[in-house]
CSV table of C-alpha atoms in Angstrom, one decimal:
chain,number,residue,atom,x,y,z
I,1,UNK,CA,111.5,-71.5,-125.6
I,2,UNK,CA,114.9,-72.7,-125.0
I,3,UNK,CA,114.1,-73.9,-121.4
I,4,UNK,CA,111.4,-76.3,-123.0
I,5,UNK,CA,113.9,-77.5,-125.5
I,6,UNK,CA,116.4,-78.1,-122.5
I,7,UNK,CA,113.8,-80.0,-120.5
I,8,UNK,CA,112.8,-82.1,-123.6
I,9,UNK,CA,116.6,-82.9,-124.3
I,10,UNK,CA,117.1,-83.9,-120.8
I,11,UNK,CA,114.1,-86.2,-120.7
I,12,UNK,CA,115.4,-87.6,-124.2
I,13,UNK,CA,118.6,-88.4,-122.8
I,14,UNK,CA,117.7,-89.7,-119.3
I,15,UNK,CA,116.6,-93.1,-120.5
I,16,UNK,CA,120.0,-93.5,-122.3
I,17,UNK,CA,122.2,-92.8,-119.2
I,18,UNK,CA,122.0,-96.3,-117.9
I,19,UNK,CA,122.9,-97.9,-121.1
I,20,UNK,CA,125.9,-95.4,-121.5
I,21,UNK,CA,127.0,-96.1,-118.0
I,22,UNK,CA,126.6,-99.9,-118.4
I,23,UNK,CA,128.7,-100.0,-121.5
I,24,UNK,CA,131.6,-98.5,-119.9
I,25,UNK,CA,131.5,-100.8,-116.9
I,26,UNK,CA,132.7,-103.9,-118.8
I,27,UNK,CA,136.1,-102.9,-117.2
I,28,UNK,CA,136.2,-101.8,-113.5
I,29,UNK,CA,136.0,-97.8,-113.2
I,30,UNK,CA,135.7,-95.8,-110.3
I,31,UNK,CA,133.5,-92.7,-110.1
I,32,UNK,CA,135.5,-89.9,-111.6
I,33,UNK,CA,137.3,-92.2,-114.2
I,34,UNK,CA,133.8,-93.2,-115.5
I,35,UNK,CA,132.8,-89.4,-115.8
I,36,UNK,CA,135.8,-88.8,-117.8
I,37,UNK,CA,135.3,-91.8,-120.3
I,38,UNK,CA,131.8,-90.5,-120.7
I,39,UNK,CA,133.0,-87.0,-121.3
I,40,UNK,CA,135.4,-88.0,-123.8
I,41,UNK,CA,132.4,-89.6,-125.8
I,42,UNK,CA,130.6,-86.2,-125.6
I,43,UNK,CA,128.1,-87.5,-122.8
I,44,UNK,CA,128.1,-85.2,-120.0
I,45,UNK,CA,126.2,-86.6,-116.9
I,46,UNK,CA,125.2,-84.7,-113.7
I,47,UNK,CA,127.5,-86.0,-110.8
I,48,UNK,CA,124.5,-85.9,-108.7
I,49,UNK,CA,122.8,-88.3,-111.0
I,50,UNK,CA,125.8,-90.6,-111.7
I,51,UNK,CA,126.8,-91.7,-108.1
I,52,UNK,CA,123.3,-92.5,-106.9
I,53,UNK,CA,122.8,-94.3,-110.3
I,54,UNK,CA,125.8,-96.5,-109.6
I,55,UNK,CA,124.4,-97.4,-106.1
I,56,UNK,CA,121.1,-98.3,-107.7
I,57,UNK,CA,122.9,-100.6,-110.4
I,58,UNK,CA,124.7,-102.4,-107.4
I,59,UNK,CA,121.4,-102.8,-105.6
I,60,UNK,CA,119.8,-104.3,-108.7
I,61,UNK,CA,122.8,-106.5,-108.8
I,62,UNK,CA,123.9,-105.3,-112.4
I,63,UNK,CA,127.4,-104.3,-110.9
I,64,UNK,CA,129.4,-105.0,-108.0
I,65,UNK,CA,131.8,-102.8,-106.2
I,66,UNK,CA,135.0,-103.0,-104.2
I,67,UNK,CA,137.5,-100.6,-102.5
I,68,UNK,CA,140.9,-100.6,-104.0
I,69,UNK,CA,143.2,-99.0,-101.3
I,70,UNK,CA,146.5,-99.8,-102.9
I,71,UNK,CA,146.7,-96.4,-104.4
I,72,UNK,CA,147.3,-92.9,-102.9
I,73,UNK,CA,143.8,-92.6,-102.2
I,74,UNK,CA,141.2,-95.3,-101.8
I,75,UNK,CA,138.7,-95.6,-104.8
I,76,UNK,CA,135.5,-97.4,-105.1
I,77,UNK,CA,135.6,-99.7,-108.4
I,78,UNK,CA,132.4,-100.7,-110.2
I,79,UNK,CA,132.3,-103.6,-112.6
I,80,UNK,CA,129.6,-105.4,-114.4
I,81,UNK,CA,128.3,-108.7,-112.9
I,82,UNK,CA,127.3,-111.7,-115.4
I,83,UNK,CA,123.8,-110.9,-115.1
I,84,UNK,CA,124.8,-107.2,-115.7
I,85,UNK,CA,126.5,-108.2,-118.9
I,86,UNK,CA,123.5,-110.1,-119.9
I,87,UNK,CA,121.1,-107.3,-119.3
I,88,UNK,CA,123.7,-104.7,-121.1
I,89,UNK,CA,123.5,-106.8,-124.2
I,90,UNK,CA,119.8,-107.0,-124.4
I,91,UNK,CA,119.4,-103.2,-123.6
I,92,UNK,CA,121.9,-102.6,-126.4
I,93,UNK,CA,119.8,-104.5,-128.8
I,94,UNK,CA,116.8,-102.6,-127.6
I,95,UNK,CA,118.5,-99.5,-128.2
I,96,UNK,CA,119.9,-100.4,-131.5
I,97,UNK,CA,116.3,-101.5,-132.6
I,98,UNK,CA,114.8,-98.1,-131.3
I,99,UNK,CA,117.4,-95.9,-133.0
I,100,UNK,CA,116.8,-97.7,-136.4
I,101,UNK,CA,113.3,-97.2,-136.2
I,102,UNK,CA,113.4,-93.7,-135.2
I,103,UNK,CA,116.1,-92.9,-137.9
I,104,UNK,CA,113.6,-94.4,-140.4
I,105,UNK,CA,110.8,-92.4,-139.2
I,106,UNK,CA,112.9,-89.2,-139.3
I,107,UNK,CA,114.4,-89.9,-142.7
I,108,UNK,CA,110.6,-90.4,-144.0
I,109,UNK,CA,110.0,-86.9,-142.7
I,110,UNK,CA,113.0,-85.6,-144.7
I,111,UNK,CA,112.0,-86.9,-147.9
I,112,UNK,CA,108.4,-86.0,-147.6
N,1,UNK,CA,139.2,-79.2,-96.8
N,2,UNK,CA,136.7,-77.8,-94.5
N,3,UNK,CA,134.1,-76.9,-97.5
N,4,UNK,CA,134.5,-80.5,-98.4
N,5,UNK,CA,133.7,-81.9,-94.9
N,6,UNK,CA,130.8,-79.6,-94.7
N,7,UNK,CA,129.4,-80.7,-98.0
N,8,UNK,CA,129.7,-84.3,-97.2
N,9,UNK,CA,128.1,-83.8,-94.0
N,10,UNK,CA,125.2,-82.0,-95.8
N,11,UNK,CA,124.8,-85.0,-97.9
N,12,UNK,CA,125.3,-87.8,-95.4
N,13,UNK,CA,123.0,-86.3,-92.8
N,14,UNK,CA,120.0,-86.8,-95.1
N,15,UNK,CA,121.0,-90.5,-95.5
N,16,UNK,CA,120.3,-93.5,-93.3
N,17,UNK,CA,123.0,-94.2,-90.7
N,18,UNK,CA,124.3,-97.4,-92.1
N,19,UNK,CA,125.1,-96.1,-95.6
N,20,UNK,CA,126.6,-92.8,-94.4
N,21,UNK,CA,130.1,-93.9,-93.8
N,22,UNK,CA,130.6,-95.7,-97.0
N,23,UNK,CA,129.0,-93.0,-99.1
N,24,UNK,CA,131.1,-90.4,-97.3
N,25,UNK,CA,134.3,-92.1,-98.3
N,26,UNK,CA,133.3,-92.4,-101.8
N,27,UNK,CA,132.3,-88.8,-102.2
N,28,UNK,CA,135.4,-87.7,-100.7
N,29,UNK,CA,137.6,-89.9,-103.0
N,30,UNK,CA,135.6,-88.6,-105.9
N,31,UNK,CA,135.7,-84.8,-105.1
N,32,UNK,CA,139.5,-85.3,-104.5
N,33,UNK,CA,139.9,-87.0,-107.9
N,34,UNK,CA,138.4,-83.9,-109.5
N,35,UNK,CA,141.1,-81.5,-107.9
N,36,UNK,CA,144.6,-80.8,-108.5
N,37,UNK,CA,147.1,-82.5,-106.2
N,38,UNK,CA,147.9,-79.1,-104.5
N,39,UNK,CA,144.2,-77.4,-104.1
N,40,UNK,CA,143.2,-74.4,-102.1
N,41,UNK,CA,139.7,-73.5,-101.1
N,42,UNK,CA,139.0,-71.7,-104.4
N,43,UNK,CA,139.5,-74.8,-106.3
N,44,UNK,CA,137.0,-76.7,-104.3
N,45,UNK,CA,134.1,-74.2,-105.0
N,46,UNK,CA,133.6,-75.2,-108.8
N,47,UNK,CA,134.0,-78.8,-108.0
N,48,UNK,CA,131.2,-78.8,-105.4
N,49,UNK,CA,129.3,-76.7,-107.9
N,50,UNK,CA,129.5,-79.5,-110.3
N,51,UNK,CA,128.4,-82.1,-107.5
N,52,UNK,CA,125.4,-79.9,-107.2
N,53,UNK,CA,122.7,-79.5,-104.4
N,54,UNK,CA,123.6,-82.0,-101.5
N,55,UNK,CA,119.9,-82.3,-101.0
N,56,UNK,CA,119.4,-83.5,-104.6
N,57,UNK,CA,122.5,-85.8,-104.4
N,58,UNK,CA,121.1,-87.2,-100.9
N,59,UNK,CA,117.6,-87.9,-102.4
N,60,UNK,CA,119.3,-89.8,-105.5
N,61,UNK,CA,120.7,-92.1,-102.9
N,62,UNK,CA,117.4,-92.5,-101.3
N,63,UNK,CA,114.7,-94.6,-102.7
N,64,UNK,CA,112.4,-92.5,-100.7
N,65,UNK,CA,110.0,-90.2,-103.0
N,66,UNK,CA,110.6,-86.3,-102.9
N,67,UNK,CA,107.0,-85.8,-103.0
N,68,UNK,CA,104.1,-86.3,-100.4
N,69,UNK,CA,101.7,-88.0,-102.6
N,70,UNK,CA,102.8,-89.3,-106.1
N,71,UNK,CA,101.0,-90.0,-109.2
N,72,UNK,CA,100.0,-93.6,-108.1
N,73,UNK,CA,98.0,-92.3,-105.3
N,74,UNK,CA,96.9,-88.8,-106.5
N,75,UNK,CA,93.9,-89.6,-108.1
N,76,UNK,CA,92.3,-91.9,-105.4
N,77,UNK,CA,93.4,-89.1,-103.0
N,78,UNK,CA,91.6,-86.1,-104.7
N,79,UNK,CA,88.6,-88.3,-105.2
N,80,UNK,CA,88.5,-89.2,-101.6
N,81,UNK,CA,88.9,-85.7,-100.4
N,82,UNK,CA,86.1,-84.6,-102.8
N,83,UNK,CA,83.8,-87.3,-101.4
N,84,UNK,CA,84.6,-86.8,-97.7
N,85,UNK,CA,84.9,-83.0,-97.4
N,86,UNK,CA,81.4,-81.9,-98.1
N,87,UNK,CA,80.0,-84.9,-96.0
N,88,UNK,CA,82.3,-83.7,-93.1
N,89,UNK,CA,81.1,-80.0,-93.7
N,90,UNK,CA,77.4,-81.0,-93.7
N,91,UNK,CA,77.7,-83.2,-90.5
N,92,UNK,CA,79.3,-80.4,-88.8
N,93,UNK,CA,76.8,-77.8,-89.7
N,94,UNK,CA,73.9,-80.1,-89.0
N,95,UNK,CA,75.3,-81.1,-85.6
N,96,UNK,CA,75.6,-77.3,-84.8
N,97,UNK,CA,72.3,-76.3,-85.8
N,98,UNK,CA,70.6,-79.0,-83.9
N,99,UNK,CA,72.9,-78.3,-80.8
N,100,UNK,CA,71.9,-74.8,-81.1
N,101,UNK,CA,68.1,-75.3,-81.4
N,102,UNK,CA,68.1,-77.9,-78.7
N,103,UNK,CA,70.0,-75.8,-76.3
N,104,UNK,CA,68.2,-72.8,-77.1
N,105,UNK,CA,66.5,-71.3,-73.8
N,106,UNK,CA,64.3,-68.7,-75.3
N,107,UNK,CA,66.1,-65.8,-73.7
N,108,UNK,CA,68.2,-64.8,-76.5
N,109,UNK,CA,66.8,-62.9,-79.7
N,110,UNK,CA,66.3,-65.3,-82.5
N,111,UNK,CA,68.2,-63.1,-84.9
N,112,UNK,CA,71.4,-63.1,-82.7
N,113,UNK,CA,71.1,-66.9,-82.5
N,114,UNK,CA,70.9,-67.1,-86.2
N,115,UNK,CA,73.8,-64.8,-86.9
N,116,UNK,CA,75.7,-66.8,-84.3
N,117,UNK,CA,75.0,-69.9,-86.1
N,118,UNK,CA,76.1,-68.6,-89.3
N,119,UNK,CA,79.4,-67.4,-87.8
N,120,UNK,CA,80.1,-70.7,-86.0
N,121,UNK,CA,78.9,-72.7,-88.9
N,122,UNK,CA,81.5,-70.9,-91.2
N,123,UNK,CA,84.1,-71.6,-88.5
N,124,UNK,CA,83.1,-75.1,-88.0
N,125,UNK,CA,83.1,-76.0,-91.6
N,126,UNK,CA,86.6,-74.4,-92.1
N,127,UNK,CA,88.1,-76.2,-89.2
N,128,UNK,CA,86.5,-79.5,-90.0
N,129,UNK,CA,87.6,-79.3,-93.5
N,130,UNK,CA,91.2,-78.5,-92.3
N,131,UNK,CA,91.0,-81.7,-90.1
N,132,UNK,CA,89.8,-83.9,-92.7
N,133,UNK,CA,92.3,-82.6,-95.1
N,134,UNK,CA,95.0,-83.0,-92.8
N,135,UNK,CA,94.2,-86.5,-91.7
N,136,UNK,CA,93.5,-87.8,-95.2
N,137,UNK,CA,96.7,-86.3,-96.5
N,138,UNK,CA,98.8,-87.9,-93.6
N,139,UNK,CA,97.2,-91.3,-94.4
N,140,UNK,CA,98.1,-91.2,-98.0
N,141,UNK,CA,101.4,-89.9,-97.4
N,142,UNK,CA,102.1,-92.9,-95.1
N,143,UNK,CA,100.9,-95.2,-97.8
N,144,UNK,CA,102.9,-93.7,-100.3
N,145,UNK,CA,106.0,-94.3,-98.3
N,146,UNK,CA,104.9,-98.0,-97.3
N,147,UNK,CA,104.1,-99.2,-100.6
N,148,UNK,CA,107.3,-100.4,-102.1
N,149,UNK,CA,106.1,-101.8,-105.4
N,150,UNK,CA,107.9,-100.0,-108.1
N,151,UNK,CA,104.7,-99.7,-110.4
N,152,UNK,CA,103.9,-96.0,-110.9
N,153,UNK,CA,100.5,-96.8,-112.7
N,154,UNK,CA,97.7,-94.9,-111.0
N,155,UNK,CA,95.1,-96.6,-109.0
N,156,UNK,CA,91.5,-96.5,-109.2
N,157,UNK,CA,89.1,-95.9,-106.4
N,158,UNK,CA,89.2,-99.4,-105.1
N,159,UNK,CA,93.0,-99.3,-104.8
N,160,UNK,CA,93.5,-101.6,-107.9
N,161,UNK,CA,94.9,-100.8,-111.2
N,162,UNK,CA,92.3,-99.8,-113.9
N,163,UNK,CA,90.6,-102.5,-116.2
N,164,UNK,CA,87.8,-101.9,-118.7
N,165,UNK,CA,85.5,-103.9,-116.3
N,166,UNK,CA,85.6,-101.1,-113.8
N,167,UNK,CA,83.3,-99.1,-116.4
N,168,UNK,CA,80.5,-101.8,-115.4
N,169,UNK,CA,80.6,-100.3,-111.7
N,170,UNK,CA,79.6,-96.6,-113.0
N,171,UNK,CA,76.3,-95.7,-113.9
N,172,UNK,CA,75.7,-93.3,-116.6
N,173,UNK,CA,73.6,-90.4,-115.1
N,174,UNK,CA,71.8,-88.1,-117.3
N,175,UNK,CA,71.7,-84.5,-116.1
N,176,UNK,CA,67.9,-84.3,-115.9
N,177,UNK,CA,67.8,-87.4,-113.5
N,178,UNK,CA,70.6,-86.6,-111.4
N,179,UNK,CA,70.1,-86.0,-107.6
N,180,UNK,CA,72.8,-83.5,-106.5
N,181,UNK,CA,74.5,-83.8,-103.3
N,182,UNK,CA,73.4,-80.3,-102.5
N,183,UNK,CA,69.9,-81.5,-102.8
N,184,UNK,CA,70.5,-84.1,-100.5
N,185,UNK,CA,72.3,-82.3,-97.9
N,186,UNK,CA,69.7,-79.5,-98.0
N,187,UNK,CA,67.1,-82.1,-97.3
N,188,UNK,CA,69.0,-83.5,-94.2
N,189,UNK,CA,69.5,-80.0,-93.1
N,190,UNK,CA,65.7,-79.3,-93.2
N,191,UNK,CA,65.1,-82.7,-91.4
N,192,UNK,CA,67.4,-81.6,-88.6
N,193,UNK,CA,66.1,-78.2,-88.3
N,194,UNK,CA,62.4,-79.2,-88.0
N,195,UNK,CA,63.1,-82.0,-85.7
N,196,UNK,CA,65.0,-80.0,-83.2
N,197,UNK,CA,62.3,-77.3,-83.5
N,198,UNK,CA,59.7,-80.1,-82.8
N,199,UNK,CA,61.3,-81.1,-79.7
N,200,UNK,CA,61.9,-77.5,-78.5
N,201,UNK,CA,58.6,-76.0,-79.7
N,202,UNK,CA,58.0,-74.8,-76.0
N,203,UNK,CA,60.8,-72.3,-75.9
N,204,UNK,CA,61.3,-71.7,-79.8
N,205,UNK,CA,57.8,-71.6,-81.7
N,206,UNK,CA,55.3,-68.9,-80.6
N,207,UNK,CA,54.6,-65.3,-80.4
N,208,UNK,CA,57.5,-62.9,-79.9
N,209,UNK,CA,57.0,-59.2,-79.0
N,210,UNK,CA,59.2,-56.3,-78.9
N,211,UNK,CA,60.3,-55.9,-75.4
N,212,UNK,CA,63.1,-54.0,-73.4
N,213,UNK,CA,65.6,-56.6,-74.4
N,214,UNK,CA,64.9,-57.0,-78.1
N,215,UNK,CA,62.5,-59.7,-78.9
N,216,UNK,CA,60.8,-61.6,-76.1
N,217,UNK,CA,58.9,-64.8,-76.0
N,218,UNK,CA,55.4,-64.2,-75.1
N,219,UNK,CA,53.6,-67.5,-75.6
N,220,UNK,CA,54.2,-70.9,-77.1
N,221,UNK,CA,52.1,-71.8,-80.0
N,222,UNK,CA,51.7,-75.4,-79.2
N,223,UNK,CA,50.5,-77.2,-76.1
N,224,UNK,CA,53.8,-78.8,-75.4
N,225,UNK,CA,52.5,-81.9,-73.7
N,226,UNK,CA,50.1,-82.8,-76.6
N,227,UNK,CA,52.6,-82.1,-79.2
N,228,UNK,CA,55.3,-84.2,-77.5
N,229,UNK,CA,52.8,-87.2,-77.1
N,230,UNK,CA,53.3,-87.9,-80.9
N,231,UNK,CA,57.0,-88.2,-80.4
N,232,UNK,CA,57.0,-91.9,-81.6
N,233,UNK,CA,55.4,-91.2,-84.9
N,234,UNK,CA,57.9,-88.2,-85.4
N,235,UNK,CA,60.7,-90.4,-84.9
N,236,UNK,CA,59.4,-92.6,-87.6
N,237,UNK,CA,59.2,-89.8,-90.0
N,238,UNK,CA,62.6,-88.5,-89.2
N,239,UNK,CA,64.0,-92.1,-89.7
N,240,UNK,CA,62.3,-92.2,-93.1
N,241,UNK,CA,63.5,-89.0,-94.2
N,242,UNK,CA,67.2,-89.7,-93.4
N,243,UNK,CA,66.8,-93.2,-95.0
N,244,UNK,CA,65.4,-91.6,-98.2
N,245,UNK,CA,68.1,-89.0,-98.2
N,246,UNK,CA,70.9,-91.6,-97.8
N,247,UNK,CA,69.5,-93.8,-100.5
N,248,UNK,CA,69.3,-90.8,-102.9
N,249,UNK,CA,73.0,-90.0,-102.0
N,250,UNK,CA,74.2,-93.5,-102.8
N,251,UNK,CA,72.1,-93.8,-106.0
N,252,UNK,CA,72.7,-90.3,-107.4
N,253,UNK,CA,69.9,-90.4,-109.7
N,254,UNK,CA,65.9,-90.6,-109.6
N,255,UNK,CA,64.8,-94.1,-110.2
N,256,UNK,CA,61.3,-95.6,-109.7
N,257,UNK,CA,62.4,-97.2,-106.6
N,258,UNK,CA,63.3,-94.1,-105.2
N,259,UNK,CA,60.2,-92.3,-106.6
N,260,UNK,CA,58.2,-94.9,-104.7
N,261,UNK,CA,60.2,-94.5,-101.6
N,262,UNK,CA,59.8,-90.7,-101.9
N,263,UNK,CA,56.0,-91.1,-102.2
N,264,UNK,CA,55.8,-93.5,-99.1
N,265,UNK,CA,57.9,-90.9,-97.1
N,266,UNK,CA,55.6,-88.1,-98.1
N,267,UNK,CA,52.4,-90.2,-97.5
N,268,UNK,CA,53.6,-91.1,-93.8
N,269,UNK,CA,54.6,-87.7,-93.1
N,270,UNK,CA,51.6,-86.1,-94.4
N,271,UNK,CA,49.4,-88.5,-92.3
N,272,UNK,CA,51.4,-87.9,-89.1
N,273,UNK,CA,51.2,-84.1,-89.9
N,274,UNK,CA,47.4,-84.3,-90.2
N,275,UNK,CA,47.0,-86.5,-87.3
N,276,UNK,CA,49.1,-84.2,-85.2
N,277,UNK,CA,47.6,-80.9,-86.4
N,278,UNK,CA,43.8,-81.9,-86.4
N,279,UNK,CA,44.2,-82.6,-82.7
N,280,UNK,CA,41.9,-79.8,-81.1
N,281,UNK,CA,44.1,-79.9,-77.9
N,282,UNK,CA,47.1,-79.0,-80.0
N,283,UNK,CA,47.4,-75.3,-79.8
N,284,UNK,CA,48.0,-73.4,-76.8
N,285,UNK,CA,44.7,-71.5,-75.7
N,286,UNK,CA,46.6,-68.4,-75.0
N,287,UNK,CA,48.2,-68.4,-78.5
N,288,UNK,CA,44.8,-69.0,-80.1
N,289,UNK,CA,43.4,-65.9,-78.3
N,290,UNK,CA,46.4,-63.8,-79.1
N,291,UNK,CA,46.0,-64.5,-82.7
N,292,UNK,CA,42.3,-64.1,-82.9
N,293,UNK,CA,42.7,-60.6,-81.2
N,294,UNK,CA,45.5,-59.9,-83.6
N,295,UNK,CA,43.9,-60.5,-86.9
N,296,UNK,CA,40.5,-59.9,-85.3
N,297,UNK,CA,39.2,-63.1,-87.1
N,298,UNK,CA,35.8,-64.0,-86.5
N,299,UNK,CA,35.3,-67.7,-86.3
N,300,UNK,CA,37.6,-70.6,-85.4
N,301,UNK,CA,41.2,-69.7,-85.5
N,302,UNK,CA,42.6,-73.3,-85.1
N,303,UNK,CA,40.4,-74.6,-87.9
N,304,UNK,CA,41.4,-72.0,-90.2
N,305,UNK,CA,45.0,-72.4,-89.3
N,306,UNK,CA,44.9,-76.1,-89.6
N,307,UNK,CA,43.5,-76.3,-92.7
N,308,UNK,CA,45.8,-73.7,-94.3
N,309,UNK,CA,48.6,-75.8,-93.0
N,310,UNK,CA,47.4,-79.1,-94.2
N,311,UNK,CA,46.7,-77.7,-97.8
N,312,UNK,CA,50.3,-76.1,-98.0
N,313,UNK,CA,51.9,-79.3,-96.6
N,314,UNK,CA,50.0,-81.6,-99.2
N,315,UNK,CA,50.6,-79.3,-102.2
N,316,UNK,CA,54.1,-79.4,-101.3
N,317,UNK,CA,54.2,-83.3,-101.0
N,318,UNK,CA,52.1,-83.8,-104.2
N,319,UNK,CA,54.5,-81.6,-106.2
N,320,UNK,CA,57.6,-83.5,-105.0
N,321,UNK,CA,56.0,-86.8,-105.4
N,322,UNK,CA,55.1,-85.8,-109.0
N,323,UNK,CA,58.6,-84.4,-109.7
N,324,UNK,CA,60.2,-87.7,-108.5
N,325,UNK,CA,58.1,-89.8,-110.8
N,326,UNK,CA,58.6,-87.4,-113.8
N,327,UNK,CA,62.3,-87.5,-113.4
N,328,UNK,CA,62.4,-91.3,-112.8
N,329,UNK,CA,60.6,-91.9,-116.0
N,330,UNK,CA,63.0,-89.7,-118.2
N,331,UNK,CA,64.4,-92.1,-120.8
N,332,UNK,CA,67.9,-91.7,-121.7
C-alpha cells in the first residue's frame, strides 16, 4: 500500500518541480545551491531529475547559463531569461488557481 | 577521486559527443560541492548514491525515449501486428502446401508427406511470425525515434489523431453477419489444395495399394490429358474463388453483393465441375476396371461415380449459397 502512496505522491509532485525550480532562479544559482535552497523549503528533488531539468529549461530558453570561474572551482550558474520570467509568472498564476480550486474541493469534503 | 571519474564516465558515455565535456564539468563541480573540502573515497559513496543510477541521469539529459515503442504508436503497432501476422502465417502455409503438392513425385507415402507438411507448416508459421514481428517492430522503433513532435496523443490506424469523424469509417458488424478471417483463410487453403491437386492429379489422385515400401501408387484416377485440357476453365474458377475470398476479407460481413458474388462463383464452378466430370474420356480405363472389380459393381462405374460427385457438389453449393443470402438478409 505504501508503495502505491509513494508513487502517487511522486506523481503529484512531479508537475510542481518545474515551478519550484523556476521560482528560485530569479537570482543566479548553481546546481548545488539550488538543491540547498529547495531543501530549505522542504522540497527534496532527485539530483538525477534536477540537472537534466536545468538543461531542458535552457533548451526551452526559459533560463540561460554561464560558467563562473572566479571561485575556487568553476560553477555553472543558471538564471531566468525575460521570457522565463514571463512564463514563470503565468505558471505561478495557474498554480495559485489550481490550489485554490483544490482546497475548495477538499474543504467541501471535510464539511460534508 | 577515482570513483567520481568513473561515475562521470558512466554518465557521459551515454551522451552525444558534443555535450559530454560540458556536462562532465558541471557534474564534477556539483559532486565536489556536495563533499567536504578534504574528502576520502568513503565520503564519495553516499554522494554518488544521491546522484543516482548513471543510466537514469544520462537518460534525463537525452531527449531520446527509454522505451522501444511509446504510447503514441503502441496502438497502431499492435493493430498492425494483429492484421499482418495471420495473413503472413496463412500465406506461408498455403505456399508450403501448394509447393509440396506440386513437387510431389508419388514415391513417398501420403501419410508421411502430410506429417511433413504439418511439421514444416508449424515451423514455417513460427519463423514467418518472428520475421514479421521483428521487421514491424524495427520500423516502429525507427518511427518513434524520428518523430520529434512532442505530442503523446495516441494515433489511429491512419497515423492521425482521433476525431469523431473516424467513427464513420467503421462499419458496425453484428455477430451473425460477420465473416471470420478463419473462414476466409480456410477457403483460400481449400482453393490452394484442390488447385495443386488438379495440376498434379497424375501422381496424386488414384489407387494406392499396400506394397513393400508402404503405400504404393497403382493407377491414377483420371486421364491426365483430358483432365488438363480444361485448365483455362479451372484457372477462371481459381481466380473467382480467390477474388470472392479477398472481397469477403475486406468487407468482413455478409452483404447482398457478396451473396450474389458467392452465387456466381458457385454457379461457375458447378458448371465447370459438371462439364469436366461428365466427359466420358475423363476416367482412366485402368482405374474404372479396378474399381468395378473392387466393389463388384454391376453396371457403369463412371456414371454412378459421376452422378454421386455431381449431386454432392451441387448440394454443397446450394447450401452455401442459401447460407450466404440468409446471413446477408439478417437485419440488425
